[in-house]
Amino acid sequence: MSKHNAIIEELVTANRILAHEGIVDSFGHVSARHPNRKDRYLLSRARAPERIEADDIMEFTLEGEPVDARGRKPYLERFIHGALYEARPEITSVVHNHSPGTIPFGVTGKRLKPLLHMCASIGHDVPVWDSQKKFRDTDLLVSSMAMGRDLAKLVGKGRSALMRGHGAVVVGTSVRQAVWIAIYLELNAKLQMQAMAMGAVKFLTKGEIDAIIGRQKSFSYNRAWENWCIRAGRKMQELDEG
Ligand SMILES: [Zn+2]
């Protein structure tokens, strides 16, 4: 299988996993940078993640222009993906979702921070992007490159960010890593709400987060990926890289 086809298969699987694990519902999306062209990315047409097939995956320029739409309608919020690939040459996958546990942290001023070993991957800080600050009253959707770039600027060198009243965005150096971070971002949010209801929370220290991230390699991602694939009814494909 060509690298291009392998990434398309990987994206179909990622969509199914995110849906099955409750990270996306009928909305939300996951993309991959084009394996042969750094200035393009691959993302499904506008469709519920659980229903996505290989033929739904479209190619886009970083500006969000479809390369060969063939009548397929793209997601309005595709600009999130292009802006992040533009700002972060090292990343190869982006997830955008509205996972429910993260929403309270975007609207209350309570910062989401890793408190569980498995959740260190969300990064030291999960900043909150408030579209209202720069773009005033909108429908909150990231519907232009200007909005995408503003969001990417807030993400900075980080791994995840929340979007006030809307959802979250996660970046990774592989599709598997981005899915992993998105899943553990939601888990951390749920656990943090439970912990905060009980009292003061001792979060992971900066050193602990660095130590855990240093150990997380494709071996860890693949172990979870195999399990998530089976749960989502997909076959795990062997890749050269995690
Ligand atoms: Zn959205």
Short mmCIF file of C-alpha atoms and ligand atoms in Angstrom, two decimals:
data_model
loop_
_atom_site.label_atom_id
_atom_site.label_comp_id
_atom_site.label_asym_id
_atom_site.label_seq_id
_atom_site.Cartn_x
_atom_site.Cartn_y
_atom_site.Cartn_z
CA MET A 1 0.00 0.00 0.00
CA SER A 2 1.30 3.49 -0.84
CA LYS A 3 2.02 5.97 1.95
CA HIS A 4 -0.87 8.07 0.69
CA ASN A 5 -3.37 5.20 0.85
CA ALA A 6 -2.02 4.13 4.24
CA ILE A 7 -2.67 7.61 5.66
CA ILE A 8 -6.20 7.58 4.23
CA GLU A 9 -6.88 4.24 5.93
CA GLU A 10 -5.37 5.62 9.12
CA LEU A 11 -7.70 8.63 8.97
CA VAL A 12 -10.79 6.49 8.44
CA THR A 13 -9.77 4.43 11.48
CA ALA A 14 -9.04 7.58 13.53
CA ASN A 15 -12.52 8.92 12.77
CA ARG A 16 -14.16 5.65 13.80
CA ILE A 17 -12.11 5.46 17.01
CA LEU A 18 -12.84 9.04 18.04
CA ALA A 19 -16.55 8.42 17.46
CA HIS A 20 -16.53 5.11 19.30
CA GLU A 21 -14.67 6.55 22.29
CA GLY A 22 -17.13 9.47 22.57
CA ILE A 23 -14.64 12.19 21.62
CA VAL A 24 -16.64 13.26 18.57
CA ASP A 25 -20.36 12.85 17.95
CA SER A 26 -21.83 13.75 14.58
CA PHE A 27 -19.40 16.68 14.50
CA GLY A 28 -15.67 17.10 14.96
CA HIS A 29 -12.85 15.98 12.68
CA VAL A 30 -9.33 14.61 12.38
CA SER A 31 -6.83 15.37 9.62
CA ALA A 32 -3.35 14.30 8.53
CA ARG A 33 -0.69 16.23 6.70
CA HIS A 34 -0.20 14.91 3.16
CA PRO A 35 2.68 12.39 3.32
CA ASN A 36 4.30 13.69 0.12
CA ARG A 37 3.37 17.38 0.19
CA LYS A 38 4.01 19.40 3.32
CA ASP A 39 1.76 22.18 2.01
CA ARG A 40 -1.34 20.02 1.86
CA TYR A 41 -3.49 18.03 4.23
CA LEU A 42 -6.09 15.29 4.10
CA LEU A 43 -9.49 15.62 5.77
CA SER A 44 -12.90 14.06 5.24
CA ARG A 45 -15.76 15.74 3.49
CA ALA A 46 -18.43 17.09 5.83
CA ARG A 47 -19.80 13.89 7.32
CA ALA A 48 -20.30 12.33 10.77
CA PRO A 49 -16.96 10.72 11.78
CA GLU A 50 -18.57 7.33 12.46
CA ARG A 51 -19.74 7.10 8.84
CA ILE A 52 -16.53 8.14 7.07
CA GLU A 53 -15.10 5.93 4.30
CA ALA A 54 -11.84 6.20 2.36
CA ASP A 55 -13.56 7.94 -0.55
CA ASP A 56 -14.68 10.76 1.75
CA ILE A 57 -11.10 11.87 2.41
CA MET A 58 -10.30 15.04 0.46
CA GLU A 59 -7.04 16.89 -0.15
CA PHE A 60 -6.67 20.58 0.76
CA THR A 61 -4.12 23.33 0.39
CA LEU A 62 -3.09 24.91 3.69
CA GLU A 63 -5.46 27.78 2.84
CA GLY A 64 -8.34 25.29 2.85
CA GLU A 65 -8.93 25.08 -0.90
CA PRO A 66 -10.02 21.59 -2.03
CA VAL A 67 -7.59 20.16 -4.60
CA ASP A 68 -10.12 17.93 -6.35
CA ALA A 69 -13.50 18.23 -4.63
CA ARG A 70 -15.46 15.97 -7.05
CA GLY A 71 -18.69 17.40 -5.66
CA ARG A 72 -17.79 16.64 -2.07
CA LYS A 73 -18.66 19.35 0.47
CA PRO A 74 -15.86 20.20 2.90
CA TYR A 75 -16.13 20.97 6.61
CA LEU A 76 -16.63 24.67 7.28
CA GLU A 77 -14.04 24.53 10.09
CA ARG A 78 -11.23 23.04 7.98
CA PHE A 79 -9.24 26.28 8.52
CA ILE A 80 -8.29 25.01 11.99
CA HIS A 81 -6.24 22.28 10.32
CA GLY A 82 -4.48 24.35 7.65
CA ALA A 83 -3.56 27.10 10.10
CA LEU A 84 -2.00 24.62 12.52
CA TYR A 85 -0.02 22.83 9.77
CA GLU A 86 1.18 26.22 8.59
CA ALA A 87 2.29 27.29 12.08
CA ARG A 88 3.78 23.95 13.15
CA PRO A 89 5.94 22.28 10.49
CA GLU A 90 6.67 19.29 12.77
CA ILE A 91 3.06 18.20 13.33
CA THR A 92 1.31 15.74 11.02
CA SER A 93 -2.14 15.40 12.55
CA VAL A 94 -4.84 17.64 14.03
CA VAL A 95 -8.04 16.74 15.89
CA HIS A 96 -10.88 19.19 16.47
CA ASN A 97 -13.74 18.09 18.68
CA HIS A 98 -16.47 19.25 21.03
CA SER A 99 -15.85 16.56 23.65
CA PRO A 100 -18.23 17.35 26.51
CA GLY A 101 -15.88 17.10 29.50
CA THR A 102 -13.61 19.84 28.16
CA ILE A 103 -16.38 22.44 27.73
CA PRO A 104 -16.69 23.55 31.39
CA PHE A 105 -12.98 24.42 31.46
CA GLY A 106 -13.42 26.74 28.50
CA VAL A 107 -16.15 28.79 30.16
CA THR A 108 -15.29 29.00 33.86
CA GLY A 109 -11.72 30.21 34.05
CA LYS A 110 -10.70 26.94 35.79
CA ARG A 111 -7.59 25.75 33.98
CA LEU A 112 -7.42 22.20 32.70
CA LYS A 113 -4.11 20.64 33.79
CA PRO A 114 -2.80 17.07 33.75
CA LEU A 115 -3.49 15.18 36.97
CA LEU A 116 -3.17 11.58 35.77
CA HIS A 117 -0.07 9.83 34.44
CA MET A 118 -1.76 8.85 31.16
CA CYS A 119 -2.91 12.43 30.62
CA ALA A 120 0.52 14.08 30.72
CA SER A 121 0.38 13.96 26.93
CA ILE A 122 -2.05 16.90 26.87
CA GLY A 123 0.96 19.10 27.72
CA HIS A 124 1.90 21.45 30.54
CA ASP A 125 -0.73 23.99 29.78
CA VAL A 126 -4.09 23.85 28.00
CA PRO A 127 -4.81 27.47 27.03
CA VAL A 128 -8.30 28.70 26.16
CA TRP A 129 -8.97 30.46 22.86
CA ASP A 130 -11.83 32.94 23.06
CA SER A 131 -12.99 33.86 19.55
CA GLN A 132 -14.92 36.79 21.02
CA LYS A 133 -11.70 38.63 21.93
CA LYS A 134 -10.69 39.34 18.36
CA PHE A 135 -13.71 38.45 16.25
CA ARG A 136 -16.50 39.76 18.53
CA ASP A 137 -19.92 38.07 18.30
CA THR A 138 -19.71 35.21 15.79
CA ASP A 139 -21.36 31.79 15.56
CA LEU A 140 -18.09 30.57 17.21
CA LEU A 141 -17.15 28.40 14.24
CA VAL A 142 -13.63 28.75 12.83
CA SER A 143 -14.78 29.76 9.37
CA SER A 144 -11.74 31.62 7.98
CA MET A 145 -7.95 31.41 7.88
CA ALA A 146 -7.82 34.58 10.02
CA MET A 147 -9.65 32.74 12.80
CA GLY A 148 -7.60 29.57 12.26
CA ARG A 149 -4.34 31.52 12.50
CA ASP A 150 -5.46 33.30 15.65
CA LEU A 151 -6.26 29.93 17.23
CA ALA A 152 -2.93 28.47 16.04
CA LYS A 153 -1.13 31.42 17.62
CA LEU A 154 -2.70 30.61 20.97
CA VAL A 155 -1.81 26.91 20.66
CA GLY A 156 1.79 28.06 20.16
CA LYS A 157 4.15 25.15 20.71
CA GLY A 158 1.59 23.28 22.82
CA ARG A 159 -0.24 20.02 22.27
CA SER A 160 -3.82 21.00 23.03
CA ALA A 161 -6.07 24.00 23.56
CA LEU A 162 -9.69 24.64 24.42
CA MET A 163 -12.06 26.88 22.49
CA ARG A 164 -14.44 28.86 24.70
CA GLY A 165 -18.04 27.64 24.38
CA HIS A 166 -17.09 25.37 21.50
CA GLY A 167 -14.59 22.56 21.99
CA ALA A 168 -10.94 21.67 21.76
CA VAL A 169 -8.06 21.22 19.38
CA VAL A 170 -5.17 18.78 19.61
CA VAL A 171 -2.02 18.34 17.52
CA GLY A 172 0.30 15.38 17.12
CA THR A 173 3.32 14.12 15.25
CA SER A 174 1.23 11.15 14.08
CA VAL A 175 -2.48 10.41 13.70
CA ARG A 176 -2.18 7.88 16.52
CA GLN A 177 -0.59 10.40 18.85
CA ALA A 178 -3.22 13.07 18.09
CA VAL A 179 -6.05 10.59 18.75
CA TRP A 180 -4.32 9.51 21.97
CA ILE A 181 -4.06 13.10 23.20
CA ALA A 182 -7.70 13.84 22.30
CA ILE A 183 -8.90 10.79 24.22
CA TYR A 184 -6.82 11.56 27.31
CA LEU A 185 -7.77 15.25 27.21
CA GLU A 186 -11.39 14.23 27.69
CA LEU A 187 -10.50 11.74 30.45
CA ASN A 188 -8.43 14.36 32.29
CA ALA A 189 -11.29 16.83 32.10
CA LYS A 190 -13.74 14.35 33.63
CA LEU A 191 -11.33 13.34 36.38
CA GLN A 192 -10.39 16.92 37.15
CA MET A 193 -14.04 17.87 37.65
CA GLN A 194 -14.46 14.92 40.03
CA ALA A 195 -11.26 15.76 41.90
CA MET A 196 -12.14 19.44 42.18
CA ALA A 197 -15.51 18.53 43.67
CA MET A 198 -13.64 16.64 46.41
CA GLY A 199 -11.13 19.35 47.26
CA ALA A 200 -7.74 20.78 46.34
CA VAL A 201 -6.06 18.91 43.50
CA LYS A 202 -2.39 17.96 43.34
CA PHE A 203 -1.58 18.12 39.64
CA LEU A 204 1.40 16.47 37.94
CA THR A 205 4.53 18.57 38.31
CA LYS A 206 6.36 20.02 35.33
CA GLY A 207 9.14 17.47 35.82
CA GLU A 208 6.69 14.58 36.01
CA ILE A 209 4.97 15.70 32.80
CA ASP A 210 8.33 15.91 31.00
CA ALA A 211 9.40 12.49 32.31
CA ILE A 212 6.13 10.84 31.20
CA ILE A 213 6.11 12.49 27.77
CA GLY A 214 9.74 11.38 27.33
CA ARG A 215 8.69 7.77 27.73
CA GLN A 216 5.63 7.85 25.47
CA LYS A 217 6.67 6.43 22.14
CA SER A 218 4.94 4.62 19.30
CA PHE A 219 5.03 1.44 21.43
CA SER A 220 2.53 2.99 23.86
CA TYR A 221 0.38 4.54 21.14
CA ASN A 222 0.24 1.25 19.21
CA ARG A 223 -0.87 -0.73 22.25
CA ALA A 224 -3.83 1.59 22.75
CA TRP A 225 -4.43 1.88 19.00
CA GLU A 226 -4.81 -1.88 18.58
CA ASN A 227 -7.39 -1.97 21.34
CA TRP A 228 -9.27 1.07 20.06
CA CYS A 229 -9.25 -0.35 16.51
CA ILE A 230 -10.86 -3.59 17.66
CA ARG A 231 -13.46 -1.72 19.69
CA ALA A 232 -14.29 0.44 16.67
CA GLY A 233 -14.48 -2.56 14.31
CA ARG A 234 -11.37 -1.60 12.33
CA LYS A 235 -8.27 -3.57 11.45
CA MET A 236 -5.00 -2.14 12.75
CA GLN A 237 -2.52 -1.56 9.96
CA GLU A 238 1.23 -1.86 10.45
CA LEU A 239 3.04 1.42 9.93
CA ASP A 240 6.75 2.23 9.74
CA GLU A 241 6.26 4.92 12.35
CA GLY A 242 3.92 5.20 15.31
ZN ZN B 1 -16.19 22.90 15.98
#
